[in-house]
Short mmCIF file of C-alpha atoms in Angstrom, two decimals:
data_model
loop_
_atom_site.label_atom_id
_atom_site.label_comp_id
_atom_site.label_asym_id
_atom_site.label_seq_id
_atom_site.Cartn_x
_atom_site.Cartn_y
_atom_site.Cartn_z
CA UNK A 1 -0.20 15.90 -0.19
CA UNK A 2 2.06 18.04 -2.92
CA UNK A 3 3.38 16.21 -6.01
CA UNK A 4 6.91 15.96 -4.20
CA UNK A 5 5.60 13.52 -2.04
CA UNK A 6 3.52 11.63 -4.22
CA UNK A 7 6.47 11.30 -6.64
CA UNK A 8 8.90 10.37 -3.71
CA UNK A 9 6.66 7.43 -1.87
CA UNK A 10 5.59 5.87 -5.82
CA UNK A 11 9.53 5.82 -6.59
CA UNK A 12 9.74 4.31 -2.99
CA UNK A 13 6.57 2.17 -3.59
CA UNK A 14 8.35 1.00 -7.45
CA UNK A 15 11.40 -0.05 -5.47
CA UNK A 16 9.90 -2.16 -2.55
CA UNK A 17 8.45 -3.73 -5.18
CA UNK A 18 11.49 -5.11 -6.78
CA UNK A 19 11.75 -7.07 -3.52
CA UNK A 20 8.46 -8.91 -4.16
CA UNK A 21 8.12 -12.78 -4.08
CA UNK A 22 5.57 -13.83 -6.12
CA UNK A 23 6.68 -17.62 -7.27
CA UNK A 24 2.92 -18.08 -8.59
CA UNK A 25 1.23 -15.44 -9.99
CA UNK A 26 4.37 -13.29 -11.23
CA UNK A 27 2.20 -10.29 -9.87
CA UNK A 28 4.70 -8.26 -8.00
CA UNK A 29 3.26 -5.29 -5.97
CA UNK A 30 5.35 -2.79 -3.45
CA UNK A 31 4.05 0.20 -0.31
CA UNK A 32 5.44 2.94 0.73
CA UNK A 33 3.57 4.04 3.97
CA UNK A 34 4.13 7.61 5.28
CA UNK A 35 4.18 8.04 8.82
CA UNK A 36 3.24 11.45 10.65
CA UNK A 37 6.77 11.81 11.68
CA UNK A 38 7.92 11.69 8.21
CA UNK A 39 8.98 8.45 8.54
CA UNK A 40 8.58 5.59 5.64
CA UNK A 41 8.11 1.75 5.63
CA UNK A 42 7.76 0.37 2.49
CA UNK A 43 6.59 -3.46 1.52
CA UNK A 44 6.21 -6.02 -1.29
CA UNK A 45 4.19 -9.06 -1.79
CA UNK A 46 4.91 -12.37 -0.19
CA UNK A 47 3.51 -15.73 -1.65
CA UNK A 48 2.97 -18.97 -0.15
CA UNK A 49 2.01 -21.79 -1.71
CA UNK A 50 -1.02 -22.31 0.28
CA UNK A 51 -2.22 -18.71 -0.91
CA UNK A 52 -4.41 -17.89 1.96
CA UNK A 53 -1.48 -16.91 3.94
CA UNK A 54 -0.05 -14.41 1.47
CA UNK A 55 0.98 -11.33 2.58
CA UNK A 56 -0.19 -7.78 0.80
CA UNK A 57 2.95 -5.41 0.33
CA UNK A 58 0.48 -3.14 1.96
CA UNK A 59 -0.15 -4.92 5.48
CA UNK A 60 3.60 -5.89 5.80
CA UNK A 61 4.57 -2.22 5.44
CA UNK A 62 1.40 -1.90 8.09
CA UNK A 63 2.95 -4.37 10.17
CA UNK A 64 6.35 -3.59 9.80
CA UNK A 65 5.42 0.18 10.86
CA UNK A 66 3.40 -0.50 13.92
CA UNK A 67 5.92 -3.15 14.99
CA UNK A 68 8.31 -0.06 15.83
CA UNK A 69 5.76 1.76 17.46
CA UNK A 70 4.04 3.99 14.63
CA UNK A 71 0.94 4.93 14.86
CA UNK A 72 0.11 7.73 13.10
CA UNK A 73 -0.18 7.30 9.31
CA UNK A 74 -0.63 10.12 6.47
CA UNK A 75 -0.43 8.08 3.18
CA UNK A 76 0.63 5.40 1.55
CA UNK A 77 1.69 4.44 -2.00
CA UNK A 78 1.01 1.18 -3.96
CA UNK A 79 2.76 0.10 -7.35
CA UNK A 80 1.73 -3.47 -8.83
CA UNK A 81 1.76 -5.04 -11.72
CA UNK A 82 3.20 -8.25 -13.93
CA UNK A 83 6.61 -9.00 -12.19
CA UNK A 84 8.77 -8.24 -15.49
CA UNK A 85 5.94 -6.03 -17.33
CA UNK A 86 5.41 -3.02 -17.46
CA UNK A 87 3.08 -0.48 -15.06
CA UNK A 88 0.06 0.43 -17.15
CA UNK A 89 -3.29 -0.40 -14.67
CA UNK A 90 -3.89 0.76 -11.53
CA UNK A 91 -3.44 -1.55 -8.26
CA UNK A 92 -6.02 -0.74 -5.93
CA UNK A 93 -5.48 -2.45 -2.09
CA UNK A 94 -7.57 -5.69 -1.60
CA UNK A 95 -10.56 -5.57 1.14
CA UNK A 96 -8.55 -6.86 3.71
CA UNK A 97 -5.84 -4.34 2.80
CA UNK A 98 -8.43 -1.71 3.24
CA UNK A 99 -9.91 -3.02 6.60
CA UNK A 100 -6.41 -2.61 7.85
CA UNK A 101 -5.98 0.60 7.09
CA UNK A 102 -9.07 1.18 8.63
CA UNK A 103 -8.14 0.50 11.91
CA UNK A 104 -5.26 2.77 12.11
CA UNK A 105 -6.27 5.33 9.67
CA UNK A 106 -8.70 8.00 9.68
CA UNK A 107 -10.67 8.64 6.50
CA UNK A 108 -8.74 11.37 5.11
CA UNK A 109 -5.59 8.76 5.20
CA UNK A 110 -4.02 8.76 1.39
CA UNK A 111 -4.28 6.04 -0.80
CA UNK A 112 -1.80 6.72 -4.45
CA UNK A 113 -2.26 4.38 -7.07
CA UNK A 114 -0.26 4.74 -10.28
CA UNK A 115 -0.84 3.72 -13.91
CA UNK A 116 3.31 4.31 -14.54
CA UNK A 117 2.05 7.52 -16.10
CA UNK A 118 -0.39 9.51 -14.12
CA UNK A 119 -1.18 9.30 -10.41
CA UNK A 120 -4.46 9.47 -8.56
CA UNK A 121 -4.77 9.84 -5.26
CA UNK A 122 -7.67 8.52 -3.03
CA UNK A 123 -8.67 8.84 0.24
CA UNK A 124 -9.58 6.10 2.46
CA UNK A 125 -13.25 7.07 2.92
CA UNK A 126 -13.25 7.21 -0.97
CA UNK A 127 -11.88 2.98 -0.81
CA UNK A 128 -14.05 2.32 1.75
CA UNK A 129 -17.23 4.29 2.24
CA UNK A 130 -18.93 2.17 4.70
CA UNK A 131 -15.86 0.19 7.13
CA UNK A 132 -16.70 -1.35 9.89
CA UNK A 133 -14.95 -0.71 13.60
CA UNK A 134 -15.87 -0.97 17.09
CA UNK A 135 -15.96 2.96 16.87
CA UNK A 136 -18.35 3.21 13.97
#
């Protein structure tokens, strides 16, 4: 992963994220997932009002992505953070975010998080050590 492409899925990650509806916790958070092909599906945060069926901006780029087919997944990027602040903390994926990825990801699948300034970039074996799948 060179710094071309983590600097081109964050700016992709920052503007998915404008596109974030987050009515109750003004936390807006966007994805950029890269697909083998060089393909890239990005997604923001969707609230409900009954919270439990909020979306991640990571699993509706993960869902939007497999809808058409995809399959094979190299990295993705994810940018959160107060809705009209400004990007200082990283924004790790949730557990179920992570459980996701591990079924369609191997462990060496990229994870960037940004602090606005400097990013880092994980692996998924690094988020998620011990995951569970019927092929563990």
């Amino acid at each position: 992963m060179n710094q071309e492409n983590i600097t081109f899925l964050t700016e992709k990650a920052t503007e998915a994220r404008a596109r974030s509806y987050a009515p109750y916790s003004g936390f807006a958070v966007g994805a950029a997932l890269l697909c083998a092909d060089g393909t890239v599906y990005t997604g923001a945060n969707i609230e409900v009002s009954a919270h439990t069926p909020t979306m991640c901006a990571e699993r509706v780029a993960f869902a939007r992505a497999v809808h058409e087919g995809q399959r094979d997944f190299v990295a993705i990027a994810v940018v959160g953070g107060p809705r009209d602040g400004v990007i200082d903390s990283l924004c790790p994926p949730c557990g179920v975010c992570r459980q996701v990825m591990s079924e369609f990801c191997r462990g060496d699948f990229k994870i960037i998080l940004t602090d606005g300034k400097t990013p880092r970039v994980l692996t998924l074996d690094d988020i998620l050590p011990y995951r569970f799948g019927l092929n563990v």
